[in-house]
Short mmCIF file of C-alpha atoms in Angstrom, two decimals:
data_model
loop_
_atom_site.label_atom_id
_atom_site.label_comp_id
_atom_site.label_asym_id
_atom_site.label_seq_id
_atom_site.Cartn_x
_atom_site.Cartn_y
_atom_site.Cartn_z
CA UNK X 1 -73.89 180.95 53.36
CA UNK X 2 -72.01 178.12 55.46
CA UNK X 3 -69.02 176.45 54.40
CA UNK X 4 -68.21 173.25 56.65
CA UNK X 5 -65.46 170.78 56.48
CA UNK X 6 -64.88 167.69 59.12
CA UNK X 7 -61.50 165.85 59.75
CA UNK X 8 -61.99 161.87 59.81
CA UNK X 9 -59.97 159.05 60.15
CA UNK X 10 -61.27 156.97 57.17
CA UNK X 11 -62.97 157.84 53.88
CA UNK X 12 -66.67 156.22 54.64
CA UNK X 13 -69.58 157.85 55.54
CA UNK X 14 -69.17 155.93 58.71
CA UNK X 15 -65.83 157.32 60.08
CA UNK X 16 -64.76 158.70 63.01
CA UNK X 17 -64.98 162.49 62.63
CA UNK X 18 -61.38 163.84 64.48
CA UNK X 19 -62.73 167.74 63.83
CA UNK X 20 -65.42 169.82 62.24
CA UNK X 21 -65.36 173.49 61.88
CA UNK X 22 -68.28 175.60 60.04
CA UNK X 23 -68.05 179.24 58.99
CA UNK X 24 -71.27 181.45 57.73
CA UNK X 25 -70.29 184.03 55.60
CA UNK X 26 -72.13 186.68 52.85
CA UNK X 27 -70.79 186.21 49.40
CA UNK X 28 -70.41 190.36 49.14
CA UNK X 29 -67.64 190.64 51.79
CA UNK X 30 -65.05 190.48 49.56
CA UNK X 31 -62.67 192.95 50.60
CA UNK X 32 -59.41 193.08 47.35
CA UNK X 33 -57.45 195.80 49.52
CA UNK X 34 -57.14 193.46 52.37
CA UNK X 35 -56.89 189.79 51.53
CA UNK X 36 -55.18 188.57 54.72
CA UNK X 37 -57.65 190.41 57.27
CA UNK X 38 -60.29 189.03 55.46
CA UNK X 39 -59.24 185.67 55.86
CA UNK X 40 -58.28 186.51 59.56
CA UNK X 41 -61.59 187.70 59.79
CA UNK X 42 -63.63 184.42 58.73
CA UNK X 43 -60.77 182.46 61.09
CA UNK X 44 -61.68 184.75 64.15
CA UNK X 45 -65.51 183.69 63.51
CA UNK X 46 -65.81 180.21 62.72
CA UNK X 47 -67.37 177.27 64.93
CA UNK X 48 -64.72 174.73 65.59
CA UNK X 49 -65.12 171.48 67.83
CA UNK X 50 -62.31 168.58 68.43
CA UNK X 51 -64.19 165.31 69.36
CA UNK X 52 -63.66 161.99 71.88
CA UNK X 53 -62.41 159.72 69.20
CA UNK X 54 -62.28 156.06 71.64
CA UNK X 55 -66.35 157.19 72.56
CA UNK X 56 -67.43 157.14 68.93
CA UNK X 57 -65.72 153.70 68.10
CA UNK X 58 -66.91 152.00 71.38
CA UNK X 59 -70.53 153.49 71.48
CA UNK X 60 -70.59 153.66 68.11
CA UNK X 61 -68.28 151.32 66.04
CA UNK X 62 -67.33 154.50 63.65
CA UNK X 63 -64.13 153.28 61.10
CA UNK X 64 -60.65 153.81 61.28
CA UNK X 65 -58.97 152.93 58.19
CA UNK X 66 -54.22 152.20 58.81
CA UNK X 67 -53.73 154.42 55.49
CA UNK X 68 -55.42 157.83 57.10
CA UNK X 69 -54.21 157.02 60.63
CA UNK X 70 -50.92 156.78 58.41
CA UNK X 71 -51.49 159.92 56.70
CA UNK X 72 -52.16 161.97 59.66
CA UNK X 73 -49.01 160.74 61.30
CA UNK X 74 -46.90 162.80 58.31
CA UNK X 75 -49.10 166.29 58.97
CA UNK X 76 -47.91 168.97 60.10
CA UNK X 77 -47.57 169.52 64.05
CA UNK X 78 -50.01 171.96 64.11
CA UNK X 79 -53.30 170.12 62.47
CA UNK X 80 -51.75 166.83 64.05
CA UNK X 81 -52.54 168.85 67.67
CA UNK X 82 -55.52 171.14 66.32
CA UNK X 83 -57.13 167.32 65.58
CA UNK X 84 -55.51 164.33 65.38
CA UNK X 85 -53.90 163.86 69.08
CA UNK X 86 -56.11 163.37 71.90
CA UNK X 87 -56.60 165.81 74.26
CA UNK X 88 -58.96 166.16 77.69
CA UNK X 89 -61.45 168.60 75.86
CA UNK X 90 -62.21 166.75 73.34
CA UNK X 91 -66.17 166.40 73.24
CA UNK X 92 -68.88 164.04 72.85
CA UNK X 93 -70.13 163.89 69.10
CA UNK X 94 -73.64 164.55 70.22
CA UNK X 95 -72.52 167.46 72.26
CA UNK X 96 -70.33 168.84 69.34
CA UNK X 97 -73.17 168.81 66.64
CA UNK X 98 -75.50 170.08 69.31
CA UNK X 99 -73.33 173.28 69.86
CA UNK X 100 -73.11 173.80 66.08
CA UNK X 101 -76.14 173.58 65.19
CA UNK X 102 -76.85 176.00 68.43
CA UNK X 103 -74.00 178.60 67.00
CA UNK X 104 -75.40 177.65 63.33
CA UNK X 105 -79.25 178.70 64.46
CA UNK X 106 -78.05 182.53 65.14
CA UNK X 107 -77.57 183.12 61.33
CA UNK X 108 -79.88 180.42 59.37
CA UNK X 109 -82.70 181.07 57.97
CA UNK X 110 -83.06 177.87 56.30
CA UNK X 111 -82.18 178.64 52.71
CA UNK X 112 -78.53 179.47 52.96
CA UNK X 113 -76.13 177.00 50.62
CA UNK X 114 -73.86 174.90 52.88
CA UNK X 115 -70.56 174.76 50.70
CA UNK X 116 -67.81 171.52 51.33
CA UNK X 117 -65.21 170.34 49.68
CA UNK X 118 -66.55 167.22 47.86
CA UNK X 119 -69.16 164.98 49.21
CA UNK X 120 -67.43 163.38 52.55
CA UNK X 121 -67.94 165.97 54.80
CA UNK X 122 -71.86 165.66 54.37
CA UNK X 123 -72.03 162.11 54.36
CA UNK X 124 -70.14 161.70 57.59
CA UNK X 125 -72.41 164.56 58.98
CA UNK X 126 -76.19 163.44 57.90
CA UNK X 127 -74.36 159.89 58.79
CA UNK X 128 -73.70 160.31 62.50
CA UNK X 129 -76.89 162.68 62.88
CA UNK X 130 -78.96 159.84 61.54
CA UNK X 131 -77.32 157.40 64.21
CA UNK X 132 -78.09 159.72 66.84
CA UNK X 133 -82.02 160.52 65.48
CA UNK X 134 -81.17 164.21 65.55
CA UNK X 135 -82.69 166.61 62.41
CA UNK X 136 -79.92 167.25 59.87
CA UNK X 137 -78.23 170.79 60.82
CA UNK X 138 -78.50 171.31 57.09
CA UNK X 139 -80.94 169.95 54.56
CA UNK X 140 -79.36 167.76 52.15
CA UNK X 141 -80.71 169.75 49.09
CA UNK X 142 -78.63 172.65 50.62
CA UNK X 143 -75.15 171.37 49.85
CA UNK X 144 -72.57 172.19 47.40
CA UNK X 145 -69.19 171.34 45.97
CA UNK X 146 -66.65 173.98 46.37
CA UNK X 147 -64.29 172.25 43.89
CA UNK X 148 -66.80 172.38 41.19
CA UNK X 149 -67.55 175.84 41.93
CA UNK X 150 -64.13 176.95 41.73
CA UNK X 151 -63.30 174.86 38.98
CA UNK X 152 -66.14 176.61 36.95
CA UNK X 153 -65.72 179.83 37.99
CA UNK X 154 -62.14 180.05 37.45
CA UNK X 155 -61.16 177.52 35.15
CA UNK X 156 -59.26 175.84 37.41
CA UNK X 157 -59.10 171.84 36.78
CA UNK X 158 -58.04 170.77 40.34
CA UNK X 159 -60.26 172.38 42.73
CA UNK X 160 -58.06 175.26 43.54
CA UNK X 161 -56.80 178.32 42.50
CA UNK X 162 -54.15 181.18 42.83
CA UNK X 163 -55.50 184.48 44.25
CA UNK X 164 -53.64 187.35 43.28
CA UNK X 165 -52.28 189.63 45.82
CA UNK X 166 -53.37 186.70 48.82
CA UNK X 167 -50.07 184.49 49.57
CA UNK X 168 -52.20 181.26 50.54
CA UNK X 169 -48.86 179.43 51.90
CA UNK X 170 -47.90 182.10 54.51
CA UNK X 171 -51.59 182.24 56.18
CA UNK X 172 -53.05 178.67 55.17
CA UNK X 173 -52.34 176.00 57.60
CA UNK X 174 -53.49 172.95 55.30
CA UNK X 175 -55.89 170.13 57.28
CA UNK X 176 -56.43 172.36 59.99
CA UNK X 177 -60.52 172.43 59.12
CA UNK X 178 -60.68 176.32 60.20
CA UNK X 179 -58.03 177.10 57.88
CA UNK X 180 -59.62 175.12 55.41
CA UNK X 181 -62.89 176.59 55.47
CA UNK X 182 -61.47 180.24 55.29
CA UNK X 183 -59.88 179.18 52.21
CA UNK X 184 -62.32 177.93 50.30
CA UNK X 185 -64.26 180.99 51.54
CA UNK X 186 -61.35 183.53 50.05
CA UNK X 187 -61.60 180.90 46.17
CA UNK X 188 -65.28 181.26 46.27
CA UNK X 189 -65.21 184.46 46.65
CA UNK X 190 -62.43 185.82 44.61
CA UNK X 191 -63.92 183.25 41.48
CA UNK X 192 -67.23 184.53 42.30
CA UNK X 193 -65.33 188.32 41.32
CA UNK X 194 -63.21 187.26 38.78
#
């Protein structure tokens, strides 16, 4: 399985994306005597890539919405710098879904789910792929809702949920996309258990 999540600076499927990050993991590496290396371990192998935010609105007109450039502006340091701030490697978004779907390739066979939180982080995807006539990286019929999932599996009603013996707010750095991708990894998982 992937999970995927992008940073944007609007809400629309047409939106600059700031970030994207992508992790594949098996749903049987849940490891209960060691919660924190297992979430080290899915940070240490994710796909991360910061992108050229000025080249996507002047090539490509992508929106910017005040509120979420508002928004970011009250983050933490660390996900303002991880994606929000400009910075000289910041790529192409071409490039940045090409190397993706390049790191992507060495696990995929095809079938594997593709887990996001909500439905944004798809449409902004298939969105930008579609302006730049490349094949989705993941099928559409491939994607699902990690809120739902965790919701139903743990009778949760926002989305989240507490996971015993794993303190989320010393390891999770919230809006930094890696971060929030191992997360959702460690809920799946530990619902998937419970």
């Amino acid at each position: 399985m992937f999970i995927f999540d992008v940073e944007t600076l609007d809400n629309k499927s047409n939106s600059v994306i700031l970030s994207m990050a992508c992790i594949h993991f098996d749903d049987s590496e849940s490891n209960a005597n060691d919660l924190a290396g297992q979430y080290r371990k899915f940070l240490d192998s994710a796909f991360f890539v910061k992108f050229d935010v000025n080249d996507q609105v002047k090539r490509f007109s992508r929106s910017i919405s005040k509120s979420t450039v508002d928004w970011w502006t009250k983050q933490c340091d660390h996900a303002k710098i991880k994606s929000f701030i400009p910075n000289s490697t910041d790529v192409k978004i071409e490039d940045g879904i090409e190397q993706m779907k390049i790191w992507a390739n060495q696990f995929d066979d095809g079938k594997a789910w593709v887990w996001a939180r909500g439905g944004l982080d798809q449409m902004v995807l298939d969105s930008f792929e579609e302006t730049l006539d490349f094949e989705p990286t993941f099928h559409f019929s491939r994607w699902r809702d990690v809120r739902t999932a965790v919701d139903f599996l743990t009778g949760s009603t926002n989305g989240y949920c507490n996971i015993p013996k794993f303190d989320s707010q010393a390891y999770v750095i919230k809006h930094d996309p890696v971060h929030d991708c191992a997360y959702d990894i460690m809920m799946l998982l530990y619902g998937k258990n419970k």
